[in-house]
CSV table of C-alpha atoms and ligand atoms in Angstrom, one decimal:
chain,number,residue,atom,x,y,z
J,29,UNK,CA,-21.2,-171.4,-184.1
J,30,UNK,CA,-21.7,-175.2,-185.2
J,31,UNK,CA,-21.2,-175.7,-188.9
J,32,UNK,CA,-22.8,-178.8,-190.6
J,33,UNK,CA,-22.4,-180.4,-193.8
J,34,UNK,CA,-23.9,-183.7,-193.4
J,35,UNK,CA,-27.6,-184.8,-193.4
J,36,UNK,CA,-27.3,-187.2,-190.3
J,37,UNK,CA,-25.4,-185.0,-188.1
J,38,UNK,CA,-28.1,-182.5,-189.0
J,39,UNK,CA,-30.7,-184.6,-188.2
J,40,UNK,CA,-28.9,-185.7,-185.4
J,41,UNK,CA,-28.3,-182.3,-183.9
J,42,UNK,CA,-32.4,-181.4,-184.7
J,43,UNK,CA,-33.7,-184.2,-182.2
J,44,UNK,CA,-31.6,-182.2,-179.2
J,45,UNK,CA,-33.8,-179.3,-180.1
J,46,UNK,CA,-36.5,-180.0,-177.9
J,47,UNK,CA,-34.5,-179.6,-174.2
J,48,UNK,CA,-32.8,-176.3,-176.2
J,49,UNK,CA,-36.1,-174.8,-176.5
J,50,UNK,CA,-37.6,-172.5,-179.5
J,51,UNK,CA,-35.5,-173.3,-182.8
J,52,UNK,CA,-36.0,-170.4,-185.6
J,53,UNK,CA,-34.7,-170.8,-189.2
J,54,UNK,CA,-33.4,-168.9,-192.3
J,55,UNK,CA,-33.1,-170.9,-195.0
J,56,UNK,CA,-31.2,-168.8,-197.7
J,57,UNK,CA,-28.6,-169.4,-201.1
J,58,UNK,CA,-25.6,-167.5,-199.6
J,59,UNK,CA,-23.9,-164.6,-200.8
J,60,UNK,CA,-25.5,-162.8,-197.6
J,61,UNK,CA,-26.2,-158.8,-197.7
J,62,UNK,CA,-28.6,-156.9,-195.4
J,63,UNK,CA,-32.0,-158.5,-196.0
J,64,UNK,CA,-30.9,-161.8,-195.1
J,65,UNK,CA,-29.3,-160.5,-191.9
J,66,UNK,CA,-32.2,-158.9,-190.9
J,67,UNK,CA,-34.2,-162.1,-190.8
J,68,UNK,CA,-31.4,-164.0,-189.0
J,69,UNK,CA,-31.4,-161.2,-186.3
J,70,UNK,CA,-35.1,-161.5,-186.2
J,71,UNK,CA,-34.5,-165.5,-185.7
J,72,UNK,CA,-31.6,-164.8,-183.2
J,73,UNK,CA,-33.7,-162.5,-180.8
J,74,UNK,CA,-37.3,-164.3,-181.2
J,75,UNK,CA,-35.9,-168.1,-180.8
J,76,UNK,CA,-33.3,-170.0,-178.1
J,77,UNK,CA,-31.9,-171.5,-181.3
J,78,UNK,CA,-31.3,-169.8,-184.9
J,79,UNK,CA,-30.2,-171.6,-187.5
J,80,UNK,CA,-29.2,-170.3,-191.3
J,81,UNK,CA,-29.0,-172.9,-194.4
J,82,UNK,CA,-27.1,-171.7,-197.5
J,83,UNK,CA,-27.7,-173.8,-200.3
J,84,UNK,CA,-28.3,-172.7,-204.1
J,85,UNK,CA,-31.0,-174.9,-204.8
J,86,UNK,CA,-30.2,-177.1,-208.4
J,87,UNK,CA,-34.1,-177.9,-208.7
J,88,UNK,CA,-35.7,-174.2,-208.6
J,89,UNK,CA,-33.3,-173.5,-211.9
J,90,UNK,CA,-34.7,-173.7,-215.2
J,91,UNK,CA,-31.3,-172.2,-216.9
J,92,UNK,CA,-27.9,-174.2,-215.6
J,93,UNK,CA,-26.5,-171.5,-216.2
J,94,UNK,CA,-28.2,-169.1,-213.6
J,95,UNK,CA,-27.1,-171.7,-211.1
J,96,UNK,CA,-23.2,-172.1,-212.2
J,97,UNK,CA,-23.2,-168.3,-211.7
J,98,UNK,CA,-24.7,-168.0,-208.9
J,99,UNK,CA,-22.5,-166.0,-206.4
J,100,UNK,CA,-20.8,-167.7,-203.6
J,101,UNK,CA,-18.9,-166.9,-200.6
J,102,UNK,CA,-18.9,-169.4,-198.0
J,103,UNK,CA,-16.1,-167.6,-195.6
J,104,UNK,CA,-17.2,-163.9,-196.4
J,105,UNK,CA,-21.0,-165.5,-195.1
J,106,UNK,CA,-19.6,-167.4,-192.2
J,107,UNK,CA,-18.3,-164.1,-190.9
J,108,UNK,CA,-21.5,-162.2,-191.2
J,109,UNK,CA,-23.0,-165.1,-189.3
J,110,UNK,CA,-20.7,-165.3,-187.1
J,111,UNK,CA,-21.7,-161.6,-186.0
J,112,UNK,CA,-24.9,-162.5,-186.0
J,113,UNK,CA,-24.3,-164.7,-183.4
J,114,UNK,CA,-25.8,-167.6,-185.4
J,115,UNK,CA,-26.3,-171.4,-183.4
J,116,UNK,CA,-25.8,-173.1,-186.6
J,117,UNK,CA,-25.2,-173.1,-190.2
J,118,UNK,CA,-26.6,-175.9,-192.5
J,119,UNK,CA,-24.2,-176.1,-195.8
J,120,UNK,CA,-25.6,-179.5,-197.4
J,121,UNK,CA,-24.2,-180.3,-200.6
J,122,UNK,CA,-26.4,-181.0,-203.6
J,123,UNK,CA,-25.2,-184.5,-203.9
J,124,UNK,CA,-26.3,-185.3,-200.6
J,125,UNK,CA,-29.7,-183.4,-201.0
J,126,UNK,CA,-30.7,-184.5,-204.3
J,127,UNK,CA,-29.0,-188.5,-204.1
J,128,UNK,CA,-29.1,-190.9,-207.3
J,129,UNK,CA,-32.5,-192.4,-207.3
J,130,UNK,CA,-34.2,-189.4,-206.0
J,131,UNK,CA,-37.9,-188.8,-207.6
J,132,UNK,CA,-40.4,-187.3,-204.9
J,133,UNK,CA,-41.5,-183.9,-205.9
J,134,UNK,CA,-43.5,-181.5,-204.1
J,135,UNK,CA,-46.0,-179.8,-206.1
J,136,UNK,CA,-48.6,-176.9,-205.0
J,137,UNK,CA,-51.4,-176.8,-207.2
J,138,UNK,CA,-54.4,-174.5,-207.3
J,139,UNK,CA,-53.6,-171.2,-208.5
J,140,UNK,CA,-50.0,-170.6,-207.9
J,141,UNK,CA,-49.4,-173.4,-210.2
J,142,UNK,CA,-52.3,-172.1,-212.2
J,143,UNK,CA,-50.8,-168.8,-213.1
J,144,UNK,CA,-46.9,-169.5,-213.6
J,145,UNK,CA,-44.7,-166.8,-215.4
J,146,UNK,CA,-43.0,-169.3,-218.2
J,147,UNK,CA,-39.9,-168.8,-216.5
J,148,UNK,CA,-37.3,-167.3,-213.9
J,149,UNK,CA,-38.3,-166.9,-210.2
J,150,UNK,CA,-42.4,-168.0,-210.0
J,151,UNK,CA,-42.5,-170.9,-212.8
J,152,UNK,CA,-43.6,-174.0,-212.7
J,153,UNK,CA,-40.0,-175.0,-212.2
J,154,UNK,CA,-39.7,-172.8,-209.6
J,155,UNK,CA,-42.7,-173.2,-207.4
J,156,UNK,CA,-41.8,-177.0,-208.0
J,157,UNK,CA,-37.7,-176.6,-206.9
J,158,UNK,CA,-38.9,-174.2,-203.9
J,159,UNK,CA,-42.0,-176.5,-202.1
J,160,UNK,CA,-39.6,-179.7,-202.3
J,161,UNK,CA,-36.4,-178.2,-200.9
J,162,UNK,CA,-38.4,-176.3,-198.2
J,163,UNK,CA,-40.1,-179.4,-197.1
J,164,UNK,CA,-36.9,-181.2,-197.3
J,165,UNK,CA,-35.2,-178.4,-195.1
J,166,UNK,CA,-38.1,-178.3,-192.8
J,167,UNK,CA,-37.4,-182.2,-192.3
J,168,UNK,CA,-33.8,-182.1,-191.7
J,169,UNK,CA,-34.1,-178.8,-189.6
J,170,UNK,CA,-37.3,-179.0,-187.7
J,171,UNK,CA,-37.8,-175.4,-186.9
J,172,UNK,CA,-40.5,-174.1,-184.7
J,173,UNK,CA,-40.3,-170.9,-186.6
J,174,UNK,CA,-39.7,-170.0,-190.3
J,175,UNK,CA,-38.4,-167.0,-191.6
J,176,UNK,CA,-38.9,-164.9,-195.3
J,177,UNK,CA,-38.3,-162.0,-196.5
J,178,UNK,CA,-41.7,-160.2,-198.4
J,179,UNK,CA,-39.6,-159.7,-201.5
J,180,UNK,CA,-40.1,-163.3,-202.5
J,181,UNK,CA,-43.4,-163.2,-202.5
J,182,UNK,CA,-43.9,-166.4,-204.5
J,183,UNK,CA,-41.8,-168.2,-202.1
J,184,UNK,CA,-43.9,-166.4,-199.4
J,185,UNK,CA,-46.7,-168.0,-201.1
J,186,UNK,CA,-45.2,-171.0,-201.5
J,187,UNK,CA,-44.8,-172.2,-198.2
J,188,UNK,CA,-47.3,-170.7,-196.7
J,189,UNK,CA,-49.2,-173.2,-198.9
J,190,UNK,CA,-47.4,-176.1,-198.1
J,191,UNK,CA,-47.8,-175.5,-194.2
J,192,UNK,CA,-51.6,-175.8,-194.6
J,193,UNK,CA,-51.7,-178.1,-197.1
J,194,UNK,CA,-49.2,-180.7,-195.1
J,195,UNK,CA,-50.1,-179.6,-191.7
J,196,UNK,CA,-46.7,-178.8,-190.9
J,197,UNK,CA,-46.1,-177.5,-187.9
J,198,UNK,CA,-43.7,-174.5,-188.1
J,199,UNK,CA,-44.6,-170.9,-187.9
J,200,UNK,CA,-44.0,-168.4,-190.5
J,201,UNK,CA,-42.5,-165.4,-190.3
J,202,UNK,CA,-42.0,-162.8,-193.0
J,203,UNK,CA,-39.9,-159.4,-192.8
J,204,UNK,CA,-40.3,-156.4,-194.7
J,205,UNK,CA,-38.5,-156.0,-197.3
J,206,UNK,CA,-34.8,-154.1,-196.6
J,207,UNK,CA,-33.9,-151.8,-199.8
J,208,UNK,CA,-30.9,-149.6,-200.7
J,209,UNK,CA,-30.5,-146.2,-199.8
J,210,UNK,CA,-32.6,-145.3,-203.4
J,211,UNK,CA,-35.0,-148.1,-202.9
J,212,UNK,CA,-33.5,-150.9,-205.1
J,213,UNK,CA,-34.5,-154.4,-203.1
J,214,UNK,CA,-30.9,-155.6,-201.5
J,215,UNK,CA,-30.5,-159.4,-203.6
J,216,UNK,CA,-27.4,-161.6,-204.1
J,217,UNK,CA,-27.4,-160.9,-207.7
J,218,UNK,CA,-27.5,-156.9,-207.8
J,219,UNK,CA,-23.7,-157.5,-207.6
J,220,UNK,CA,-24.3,-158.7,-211.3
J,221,UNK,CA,-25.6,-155.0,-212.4
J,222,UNK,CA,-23.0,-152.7,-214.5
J,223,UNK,CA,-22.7,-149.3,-212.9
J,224,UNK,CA,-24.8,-148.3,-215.7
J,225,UNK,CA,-27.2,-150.8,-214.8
J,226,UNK,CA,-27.5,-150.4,-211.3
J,227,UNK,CA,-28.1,-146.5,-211.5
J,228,UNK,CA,-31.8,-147.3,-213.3
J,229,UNK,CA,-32.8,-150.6,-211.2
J,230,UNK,CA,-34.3,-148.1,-208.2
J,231,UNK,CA,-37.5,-147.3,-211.4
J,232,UNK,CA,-39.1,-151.2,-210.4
J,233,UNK,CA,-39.3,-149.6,-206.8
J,234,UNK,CA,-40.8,-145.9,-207.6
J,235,UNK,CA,-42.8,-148.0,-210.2
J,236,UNK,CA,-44.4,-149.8,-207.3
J,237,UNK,CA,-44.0,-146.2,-205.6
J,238,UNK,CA,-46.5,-144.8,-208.6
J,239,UNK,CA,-48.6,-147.9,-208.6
J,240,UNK,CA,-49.8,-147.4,-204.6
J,241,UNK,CA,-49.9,-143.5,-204.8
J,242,UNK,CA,-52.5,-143.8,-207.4
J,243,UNK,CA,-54.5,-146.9,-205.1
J,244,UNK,CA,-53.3,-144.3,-202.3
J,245,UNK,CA,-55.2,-141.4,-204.3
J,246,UNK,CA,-58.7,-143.9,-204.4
J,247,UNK,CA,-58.2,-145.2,-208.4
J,248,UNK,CA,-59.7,-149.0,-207.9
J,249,UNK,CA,-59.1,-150.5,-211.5
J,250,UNK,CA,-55.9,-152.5,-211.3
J,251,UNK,CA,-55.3,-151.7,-215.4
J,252,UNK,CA,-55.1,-148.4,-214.6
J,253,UNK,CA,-52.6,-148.9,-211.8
J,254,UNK,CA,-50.6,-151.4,-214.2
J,255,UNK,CA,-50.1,-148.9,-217.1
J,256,UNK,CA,-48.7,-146.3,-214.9
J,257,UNK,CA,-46.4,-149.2,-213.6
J,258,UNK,CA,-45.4,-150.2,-217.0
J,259,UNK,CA,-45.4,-146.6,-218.4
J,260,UNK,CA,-43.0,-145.6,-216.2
J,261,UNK,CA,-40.6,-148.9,-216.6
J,262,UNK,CA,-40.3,-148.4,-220.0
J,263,UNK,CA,-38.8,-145.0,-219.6
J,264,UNK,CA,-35.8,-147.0,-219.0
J,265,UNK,CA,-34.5,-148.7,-221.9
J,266,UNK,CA,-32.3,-151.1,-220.2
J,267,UNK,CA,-35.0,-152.3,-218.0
J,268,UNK,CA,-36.4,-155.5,-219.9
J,269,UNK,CA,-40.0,-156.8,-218.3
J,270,UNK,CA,-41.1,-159.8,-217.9
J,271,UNK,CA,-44.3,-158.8,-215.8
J,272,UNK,CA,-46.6,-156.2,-213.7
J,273,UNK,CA,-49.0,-157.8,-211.3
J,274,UNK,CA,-51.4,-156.7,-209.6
J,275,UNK,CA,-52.7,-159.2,-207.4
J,276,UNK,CA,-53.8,-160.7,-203.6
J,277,UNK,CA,-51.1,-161.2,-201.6
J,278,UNK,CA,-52.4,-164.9,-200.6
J,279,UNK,CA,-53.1,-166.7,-203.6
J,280,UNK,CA,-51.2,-164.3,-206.2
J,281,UNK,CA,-54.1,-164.4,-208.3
J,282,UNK,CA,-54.7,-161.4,-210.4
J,283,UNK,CA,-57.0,-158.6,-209.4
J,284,UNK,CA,-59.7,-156.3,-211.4
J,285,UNK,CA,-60.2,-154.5,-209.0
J,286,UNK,CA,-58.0,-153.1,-205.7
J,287,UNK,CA,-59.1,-154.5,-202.2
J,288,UNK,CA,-57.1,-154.6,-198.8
J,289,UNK,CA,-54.5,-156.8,-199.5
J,290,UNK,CA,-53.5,-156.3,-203.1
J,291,UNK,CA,-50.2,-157.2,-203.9
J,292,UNK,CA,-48.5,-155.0,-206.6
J,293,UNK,CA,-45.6,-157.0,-208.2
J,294,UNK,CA,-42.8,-156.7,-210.9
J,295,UNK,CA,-40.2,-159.3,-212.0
J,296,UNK,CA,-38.0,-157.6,-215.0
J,297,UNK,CA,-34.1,-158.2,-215.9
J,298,UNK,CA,-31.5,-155.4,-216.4
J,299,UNK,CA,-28.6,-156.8,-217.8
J,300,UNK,CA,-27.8,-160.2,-216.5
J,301,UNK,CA,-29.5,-159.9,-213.5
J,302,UNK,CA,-33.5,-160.8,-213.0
J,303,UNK,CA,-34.7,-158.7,-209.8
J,304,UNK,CA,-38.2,-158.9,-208.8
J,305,UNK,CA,-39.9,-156.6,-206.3
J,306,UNK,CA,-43.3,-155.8,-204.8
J,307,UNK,CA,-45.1,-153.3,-202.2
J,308,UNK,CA,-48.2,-154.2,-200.4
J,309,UNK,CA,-51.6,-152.0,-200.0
J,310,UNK,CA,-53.1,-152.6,-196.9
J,311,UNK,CA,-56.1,-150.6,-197.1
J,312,UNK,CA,-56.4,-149.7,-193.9
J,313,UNK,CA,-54.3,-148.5,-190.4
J,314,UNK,CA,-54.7,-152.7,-188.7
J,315,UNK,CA,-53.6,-154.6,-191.8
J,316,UNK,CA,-51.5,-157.2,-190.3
J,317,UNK,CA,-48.8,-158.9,-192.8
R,13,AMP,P1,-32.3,-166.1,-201.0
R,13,AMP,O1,-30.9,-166.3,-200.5
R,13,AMP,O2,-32.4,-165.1,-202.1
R,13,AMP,O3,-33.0,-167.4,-201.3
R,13,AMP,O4,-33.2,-165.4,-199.9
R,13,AMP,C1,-33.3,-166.0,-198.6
R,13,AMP,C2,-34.3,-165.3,-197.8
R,13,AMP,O5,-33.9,-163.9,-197.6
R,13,AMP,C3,-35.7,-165.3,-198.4
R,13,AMP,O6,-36.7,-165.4,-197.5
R,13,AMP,C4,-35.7,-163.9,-199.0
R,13,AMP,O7,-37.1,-163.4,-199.2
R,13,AMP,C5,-35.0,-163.1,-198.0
R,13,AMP,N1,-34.5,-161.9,-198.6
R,13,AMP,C6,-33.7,-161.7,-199.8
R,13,AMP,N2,-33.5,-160.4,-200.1
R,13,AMP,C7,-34.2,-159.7,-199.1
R,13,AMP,C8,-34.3,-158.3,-198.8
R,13,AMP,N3,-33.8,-157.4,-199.6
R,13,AMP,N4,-35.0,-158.0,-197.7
R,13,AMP,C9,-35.6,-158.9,-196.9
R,13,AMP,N5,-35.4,-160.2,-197.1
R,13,AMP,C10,-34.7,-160.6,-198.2
């Protein structure tokens, strides 16, 4: 496995991809569990090449504080990757990324900047700090193949965006979403939640749970599905919410009524730790993610 640090030798090693043949990618922050894994596997058995990135991205932080906490492991991640059988890991550092003098942004429009949460994963900053590191690591890496996780769907979104819009010419993949054994979404940061803490984060998943059984059960009118959501989060007073969506899975934008498609979403903290979560309704047996 070929560690790199430096922007040149990483461009340098990306423009002996072609004779390699298919080059997949995972770009990630680190502090690797499960979900990641599973993409890199995916990446590993679909593609000649994988390579994984780990960098916690400055710009996609409102709060420096979110960032200086972020968790870290470089060695404890090197191993997992190592048993992944992983080509190459990408560590830039943020000083190389994000030089003096830098000042080229990219930023989607339309409605995912239309419809921004003020804050945390989705806002302005966000959307902003994810579409200008991706097309920086798409640049540097030059994958044939992308690949996501659905529990970001805004990143999802995102990118999927900026491939049109730019014409980029990398594929996207995205993976279901891999959850704990009581349905809590695996993330970096659920090693933040108290034992207290992490014992109620599984209601955001059987809120989704009571969100589709209702769509499941033919209700139509996404307020309805919403108040059971919220109804049931706030049965859990350490659960603090920021927001219930229901919306298309492609543009994010909020839906009246439920179609094939509809996105149900929640982003609320527990503690320190901001998880967000969503299921998909696919209305039918040959839904394709
Ligand atoms: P992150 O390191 O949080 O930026 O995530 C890197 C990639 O891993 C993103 O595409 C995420 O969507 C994906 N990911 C994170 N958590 C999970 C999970 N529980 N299941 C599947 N993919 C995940």
């Amino acid at each position: 496995m070929r560690i790199i640090h430096s922007l040149d030798e990483m461009t340098e090693t990306a423009r002996g991809w072609l004779a390699g043949g298919s080059v997949g990618f995972v770009p990630t922050m680190g502090y690797l569990h499960e979900g990641h894994i599973t993409l890199v596997q995916a990446a590993h058995q679909e593609c000649e090449i994988s390579v994984v990135s780990i960098f916690v991205n400055p710009m996609q932080f409102e709060e420096s504080d979110v960032l200086t906490h972020y968790p870290r492991d470089f060695s404890r991640d090197l191993q997992l990757l190592r048993s992944a059988n992983v080509d190459v890991v990408f560590i830039p550092s943020a000083e190389e990324i994000y030089p003096a003098g830098f000042s080229t942004y990219v930023i989607p429009s339309g409605s995912l900047w239309a419809i921004q949460p003020t804050r945390g994963i989705g806002s302005r900053v966000y959307t902003r700090g994810v579409a200008t590191i991706i097309t920086k690591l798409f640049q540097l890496v030059r994958p044939d193949v992308a690949y996501c996780g659905q529990k970001n769907a805004h990143q999802v979104a995102i990118i999927r965006q900026l491939i049109h819009d730019l014409n980029i010419d990398v594929g996207l993949r995205i993976l279901p979403t891999v959850r704990e054994s009581d349905g809590l979404a695996m993330g970096s940061r659920n090693y933040f939640l108290t034992p207290a803490e992490r014992q109620v984060a599984s209601v955001v998943y059987r809120a989704l749970l009571t969100g589709k059984a209702l769509i499941d059960g033919n209700v139509r009118n996404s307020a309805e599905v919403e108040k059971a959501m919220k109804e049931l989060l706030a049965t859990e007073p350490l659960v603090i919410l920021d927001y219930v969506k229901v919306c298309h899975l492609d543009t994010l934008s909020a839906l009246d009524t439920i179609i094939p498609g509809t996105m149900l979403m929640i982003a609320a903290s527990i503690g320190k730790v901001h998880l967000v979560d969503n299921i998909i309704w696919h209305g039918g047996a040959n839904w394709q993610l």
